[in-house]
Each structure stands twice: as structure tokens, then as C-alpha cells.
PDB file of C-alpha atoms in Angstrom:
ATOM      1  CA  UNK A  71      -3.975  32.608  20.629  1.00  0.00           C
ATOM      2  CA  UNK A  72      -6.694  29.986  19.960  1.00  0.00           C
ATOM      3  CA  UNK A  73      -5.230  29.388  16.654  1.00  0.00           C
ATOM      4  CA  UNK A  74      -1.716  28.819  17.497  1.00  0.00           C
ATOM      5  CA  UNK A  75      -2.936  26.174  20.477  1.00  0.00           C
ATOM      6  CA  UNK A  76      -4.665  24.619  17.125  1.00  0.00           C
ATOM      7  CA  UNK A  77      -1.696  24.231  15.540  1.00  0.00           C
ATOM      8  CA  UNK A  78       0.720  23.118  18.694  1.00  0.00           C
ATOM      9  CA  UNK A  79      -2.273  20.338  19.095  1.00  0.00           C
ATOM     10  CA  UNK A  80      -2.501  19.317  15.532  1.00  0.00           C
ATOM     11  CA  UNK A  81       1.605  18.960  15.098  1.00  0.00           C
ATOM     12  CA  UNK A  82       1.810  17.489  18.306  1.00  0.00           C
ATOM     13  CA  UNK A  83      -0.922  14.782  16.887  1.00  0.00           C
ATOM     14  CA  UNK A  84       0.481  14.230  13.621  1.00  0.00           C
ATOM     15  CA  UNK A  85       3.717  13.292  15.529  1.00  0.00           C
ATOM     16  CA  UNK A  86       2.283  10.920  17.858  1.00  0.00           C
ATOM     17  CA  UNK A  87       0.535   9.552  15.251  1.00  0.00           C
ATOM     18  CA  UNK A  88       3.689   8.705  13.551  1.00  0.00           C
ATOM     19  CA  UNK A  89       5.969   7.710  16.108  1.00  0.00           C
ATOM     20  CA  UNK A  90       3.069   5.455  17.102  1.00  0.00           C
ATOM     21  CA  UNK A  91       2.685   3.917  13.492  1.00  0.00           C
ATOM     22  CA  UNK A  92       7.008   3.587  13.299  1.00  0.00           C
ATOM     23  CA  UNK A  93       6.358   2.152  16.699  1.00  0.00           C
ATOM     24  CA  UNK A  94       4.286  -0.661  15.930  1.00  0.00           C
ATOM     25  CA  UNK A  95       6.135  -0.886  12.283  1.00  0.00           C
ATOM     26  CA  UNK A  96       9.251  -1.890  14.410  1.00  0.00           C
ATOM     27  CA  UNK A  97       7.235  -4.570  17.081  1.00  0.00           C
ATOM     28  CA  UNK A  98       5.288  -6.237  14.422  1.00  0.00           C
ATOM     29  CA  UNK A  99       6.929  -5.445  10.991  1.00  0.00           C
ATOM     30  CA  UNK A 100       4.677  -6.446   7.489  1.00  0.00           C
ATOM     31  CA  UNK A 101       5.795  -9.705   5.620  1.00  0.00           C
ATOM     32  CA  UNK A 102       8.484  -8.735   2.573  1.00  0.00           C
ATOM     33  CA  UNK A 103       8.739 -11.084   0.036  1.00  0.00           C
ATOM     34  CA  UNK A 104      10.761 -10.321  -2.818  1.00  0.00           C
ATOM     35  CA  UNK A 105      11.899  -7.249  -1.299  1.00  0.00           C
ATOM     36  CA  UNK A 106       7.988  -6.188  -1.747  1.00  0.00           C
ATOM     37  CA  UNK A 107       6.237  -5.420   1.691  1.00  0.00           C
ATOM     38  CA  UNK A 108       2.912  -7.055   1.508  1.00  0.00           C
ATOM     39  CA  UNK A 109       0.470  -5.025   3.515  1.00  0.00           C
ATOM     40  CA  UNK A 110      -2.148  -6.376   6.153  1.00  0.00           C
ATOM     41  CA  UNK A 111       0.574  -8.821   6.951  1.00  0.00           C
ATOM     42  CA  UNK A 112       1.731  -7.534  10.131  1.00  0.00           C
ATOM     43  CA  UNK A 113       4.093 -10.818  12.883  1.00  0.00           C
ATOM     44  CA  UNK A 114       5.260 -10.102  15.760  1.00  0.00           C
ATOM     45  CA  UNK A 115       8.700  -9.832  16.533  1.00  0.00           C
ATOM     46  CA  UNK A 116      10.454 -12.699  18.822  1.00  0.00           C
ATOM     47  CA  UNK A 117      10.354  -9.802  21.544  1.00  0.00           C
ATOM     48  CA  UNK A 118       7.349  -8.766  21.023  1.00  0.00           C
ATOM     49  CA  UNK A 119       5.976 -12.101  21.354  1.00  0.00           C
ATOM     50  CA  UNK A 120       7.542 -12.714  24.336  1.00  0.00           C
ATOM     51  CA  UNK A 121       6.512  -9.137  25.699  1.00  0.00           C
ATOM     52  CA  UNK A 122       2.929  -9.896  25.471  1.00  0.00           C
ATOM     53  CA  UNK A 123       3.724 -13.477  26.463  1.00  0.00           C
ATOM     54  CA  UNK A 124       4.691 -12.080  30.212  1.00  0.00           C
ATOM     55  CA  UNK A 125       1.411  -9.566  30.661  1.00  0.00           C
ATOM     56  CA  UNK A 126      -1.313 -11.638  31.445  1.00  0.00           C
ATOM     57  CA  UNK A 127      -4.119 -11.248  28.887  1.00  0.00           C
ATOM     58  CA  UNK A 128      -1.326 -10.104  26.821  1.00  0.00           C
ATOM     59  CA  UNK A 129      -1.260 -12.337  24.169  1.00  0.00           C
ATOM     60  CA  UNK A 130      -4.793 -11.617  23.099  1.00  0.00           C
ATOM     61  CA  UNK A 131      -4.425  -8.422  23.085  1.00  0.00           C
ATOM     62  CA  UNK A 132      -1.860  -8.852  20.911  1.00  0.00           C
ATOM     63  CA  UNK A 133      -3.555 -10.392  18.371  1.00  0.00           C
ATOM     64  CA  UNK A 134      -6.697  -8.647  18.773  1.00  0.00           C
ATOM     65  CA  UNK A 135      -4.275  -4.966  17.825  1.00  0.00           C
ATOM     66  CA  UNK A 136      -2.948  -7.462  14.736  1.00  0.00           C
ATOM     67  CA  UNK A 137      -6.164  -8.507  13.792  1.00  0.00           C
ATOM     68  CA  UNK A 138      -7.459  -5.315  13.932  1.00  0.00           C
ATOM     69  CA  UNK A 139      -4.125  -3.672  12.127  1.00  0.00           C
ATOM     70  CA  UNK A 140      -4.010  -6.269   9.189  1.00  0.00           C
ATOM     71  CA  UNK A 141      -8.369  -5.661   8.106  1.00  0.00           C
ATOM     72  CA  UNK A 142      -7.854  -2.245   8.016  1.00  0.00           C
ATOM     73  CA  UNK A 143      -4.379  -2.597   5.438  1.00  0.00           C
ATOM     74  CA  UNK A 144      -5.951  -5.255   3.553  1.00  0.00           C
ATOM     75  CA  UNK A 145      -9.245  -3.226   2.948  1.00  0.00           C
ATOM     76  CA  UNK A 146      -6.868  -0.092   2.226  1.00  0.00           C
ATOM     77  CA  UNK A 147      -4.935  -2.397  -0.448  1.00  0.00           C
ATOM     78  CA  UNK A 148      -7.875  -3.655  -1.823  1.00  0.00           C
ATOM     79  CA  UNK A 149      -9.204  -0.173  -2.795  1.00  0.00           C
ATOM     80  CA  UNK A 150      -5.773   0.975  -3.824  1.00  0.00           C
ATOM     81  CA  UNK A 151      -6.303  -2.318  -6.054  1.00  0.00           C
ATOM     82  CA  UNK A 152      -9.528  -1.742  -7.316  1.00  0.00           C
ATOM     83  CA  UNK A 153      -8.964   1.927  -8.547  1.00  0.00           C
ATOM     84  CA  UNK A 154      -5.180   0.605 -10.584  1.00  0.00           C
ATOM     85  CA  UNK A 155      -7.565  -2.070 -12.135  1.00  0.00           C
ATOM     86  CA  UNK A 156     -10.135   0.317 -13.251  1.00  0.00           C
ATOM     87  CA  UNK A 157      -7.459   2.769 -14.572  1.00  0.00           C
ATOM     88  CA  UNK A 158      -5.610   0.265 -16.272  1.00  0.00           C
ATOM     89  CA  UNK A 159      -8.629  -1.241 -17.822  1.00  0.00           C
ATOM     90  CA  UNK A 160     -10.016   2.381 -18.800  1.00  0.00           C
ATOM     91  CA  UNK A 161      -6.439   3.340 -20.712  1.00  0.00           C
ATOM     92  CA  UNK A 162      -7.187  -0.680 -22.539  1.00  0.00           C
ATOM     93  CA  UNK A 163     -10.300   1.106 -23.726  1.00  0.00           C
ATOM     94  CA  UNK A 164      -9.025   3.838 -24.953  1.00  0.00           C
ATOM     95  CA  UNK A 165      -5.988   2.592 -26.683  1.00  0.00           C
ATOM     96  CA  UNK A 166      -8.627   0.863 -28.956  1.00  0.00           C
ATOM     97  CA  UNK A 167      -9.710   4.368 -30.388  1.00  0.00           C
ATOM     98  CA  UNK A 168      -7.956   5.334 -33.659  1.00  0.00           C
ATOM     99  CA  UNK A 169      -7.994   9.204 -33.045  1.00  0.00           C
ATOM    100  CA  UNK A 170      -5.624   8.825 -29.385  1.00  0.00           C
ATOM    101  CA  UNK A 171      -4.061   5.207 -30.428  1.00  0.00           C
ATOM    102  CA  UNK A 172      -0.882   6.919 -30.471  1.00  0.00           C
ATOM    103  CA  UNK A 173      -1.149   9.450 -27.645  1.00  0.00           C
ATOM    104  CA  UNK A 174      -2.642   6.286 -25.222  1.00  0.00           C
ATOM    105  CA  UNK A 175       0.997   4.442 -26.067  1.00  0.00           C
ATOM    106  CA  UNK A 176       3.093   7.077 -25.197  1.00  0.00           C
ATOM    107  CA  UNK A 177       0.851   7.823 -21.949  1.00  0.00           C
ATOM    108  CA  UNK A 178       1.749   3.451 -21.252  1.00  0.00           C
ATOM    109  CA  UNK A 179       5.074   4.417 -21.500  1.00  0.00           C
ATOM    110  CA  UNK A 180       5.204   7.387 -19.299  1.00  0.00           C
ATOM    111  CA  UNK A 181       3.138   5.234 -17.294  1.00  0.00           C
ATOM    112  CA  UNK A 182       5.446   2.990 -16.991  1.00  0.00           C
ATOM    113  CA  UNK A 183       8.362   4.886 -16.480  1.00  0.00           C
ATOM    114  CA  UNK A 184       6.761   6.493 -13.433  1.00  0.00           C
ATOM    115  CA  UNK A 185       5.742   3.022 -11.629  1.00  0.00           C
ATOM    116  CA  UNK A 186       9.399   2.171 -11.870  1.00  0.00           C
ATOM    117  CA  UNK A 187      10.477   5.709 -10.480  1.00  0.00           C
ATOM    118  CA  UNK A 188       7.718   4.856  -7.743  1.00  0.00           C
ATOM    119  CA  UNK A 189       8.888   1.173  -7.173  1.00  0.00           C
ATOM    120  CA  UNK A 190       5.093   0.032  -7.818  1.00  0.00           C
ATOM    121  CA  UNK A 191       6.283  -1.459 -10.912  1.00  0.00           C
ATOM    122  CA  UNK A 192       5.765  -5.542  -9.503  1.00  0.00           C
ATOM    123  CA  UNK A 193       2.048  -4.067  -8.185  1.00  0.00           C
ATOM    124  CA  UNK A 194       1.132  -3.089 -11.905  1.00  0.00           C
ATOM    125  CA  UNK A 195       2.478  -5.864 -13.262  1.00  0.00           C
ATOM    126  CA  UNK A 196       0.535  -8.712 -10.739  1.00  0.00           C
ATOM    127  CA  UNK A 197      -2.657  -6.275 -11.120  1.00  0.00           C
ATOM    128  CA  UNK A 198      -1.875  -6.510 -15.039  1.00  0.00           C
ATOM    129  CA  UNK A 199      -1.574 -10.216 -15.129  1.00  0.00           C
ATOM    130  CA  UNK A 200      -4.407 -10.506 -13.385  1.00  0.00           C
ATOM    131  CA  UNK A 201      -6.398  -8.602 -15.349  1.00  0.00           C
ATOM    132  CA  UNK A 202      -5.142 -10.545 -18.407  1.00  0.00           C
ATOM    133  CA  UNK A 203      -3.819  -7.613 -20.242  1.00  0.00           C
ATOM    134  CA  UNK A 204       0.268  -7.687 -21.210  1.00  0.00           C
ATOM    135  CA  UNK A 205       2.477  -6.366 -18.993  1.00  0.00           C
ATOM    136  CA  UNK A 206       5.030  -6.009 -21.844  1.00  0.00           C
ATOM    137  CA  UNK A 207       5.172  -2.265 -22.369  1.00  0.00           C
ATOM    138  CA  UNK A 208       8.690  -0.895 -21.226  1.00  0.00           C
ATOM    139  CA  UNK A 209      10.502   2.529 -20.650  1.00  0.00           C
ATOM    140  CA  UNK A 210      11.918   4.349 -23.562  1.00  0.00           C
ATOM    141  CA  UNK A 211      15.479   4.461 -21.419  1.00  0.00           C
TER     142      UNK A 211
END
């Protein structure tokens, strides 16, 4: 019995978790530019706004939530950033040795292929360019 009051309290968490997160996704969406959502970005919504606008104190909280919201993405994206740049500048290494040239190319294709699959494609390519390694390596399609 104690184990099946575990799992009512864990699914009931997971989905109050999320409808929190669509929640808040929907009152202060992240910035898209280039149809690319840029995290830690998070702006209120005109109602929203005006929401917290009418409850005194409300503004502040407001932004204190957003501050809070935005850190916590940004240092998330940064160490999603950090581990692509070390991959992709481990595979650079590698491609340099003779004896896997060949199997390290066809890897940066797959590679490649999957990003696009993925839609992380414009993330690999800003993290390549930044990184100063071509970006130039396309799908065998």
C-alpha cells in the first residue's frame, strides 16, 4: 500500500510540475528569434504585466520569479554549451589521427544528420563558429 501512495505522489508531482512549467511557459514565454527559442530569456506577456501590475507588490515579484527563472536557464545553457564545445573539439582531435581519419568523417556526418533530425543544427553551428572550426560538413541526403 505504501508503495502505490509512492507512486500516486510521484505522478501527481511530475504533473504539477509540468502544468506549472507550461504555465509559466504561456505567462512569460522565452524570446524566439529566428524561429530559435533562446533560453533564460523569459517577458512577460501584456496580461501578465498588467496582472502583476494590479497586486500590490506584484510587480516585483514578478521580476524577482523572472530573475530567478532566466539564471537558472542561462546556467543550464551554458553547461549544455560547454559539454557540445568539448565534444566538438575532442572529435577535431581525433579527426587528426591517421588510423580513424576516415571513421571520425563519417561519425561528422552522422553527426550532422542527427542535429538536423534534432533541430539543434543553428546551436552546433554558432558553438562551431565560435570555436573557429568549419561548420561546412553536410548530410549525405
Amino acid at each position: 500500500m505504501k508503495n502505490f501512495s509512492a507512486l500516486i505522489l510521484i505522478v501527481v508531482l511530475l504533473a504539477g510540475c509540468a502544468a506549472i512549467n507550461r504555465a509559466f511557459n504561456a505567462a512569460a514565454p522565452n524570446q524566439v528569434v529566428n524561429g530559435v527559442e533562446i533560453p533564460g530569456t523569459h517577458t512577460p506577456t501584456p496580461l501578465t504585466k498588467d496582472v502583476a501590475d494590479a497586486i500590490p507588490y506584484g510587480s516585483y515579484a514578478l521580476s524577482f520569479i523572472l530573475l530567478g527563472v532566466n539564471f537558472y536557464q542561462k546556467v543550464q545553457s551554458n553547461k549544455l554549451s560547454k559539454g557540445l564545445s568539448a565534444t566538438i573539439q575532442a572529435i577535431e582531435v581525433a579527426s587528426k589521427e591517421p588510423a580513424i581519419k576516415d571513421a571520425i568523417a563519417q561519425l561528422k556526418v552522422e553527426l550532422s544528420t542527427a542535429h538536423q533530425i534534432a533541430d539543434v543544427q543553428p546551436l552546433i553551428n554558432r558553438l562551431m563558429k565560435k570555436l573557429g572550426f568549419p561548420a561546412d560538413i553536410k548530410p549525405l541526403a
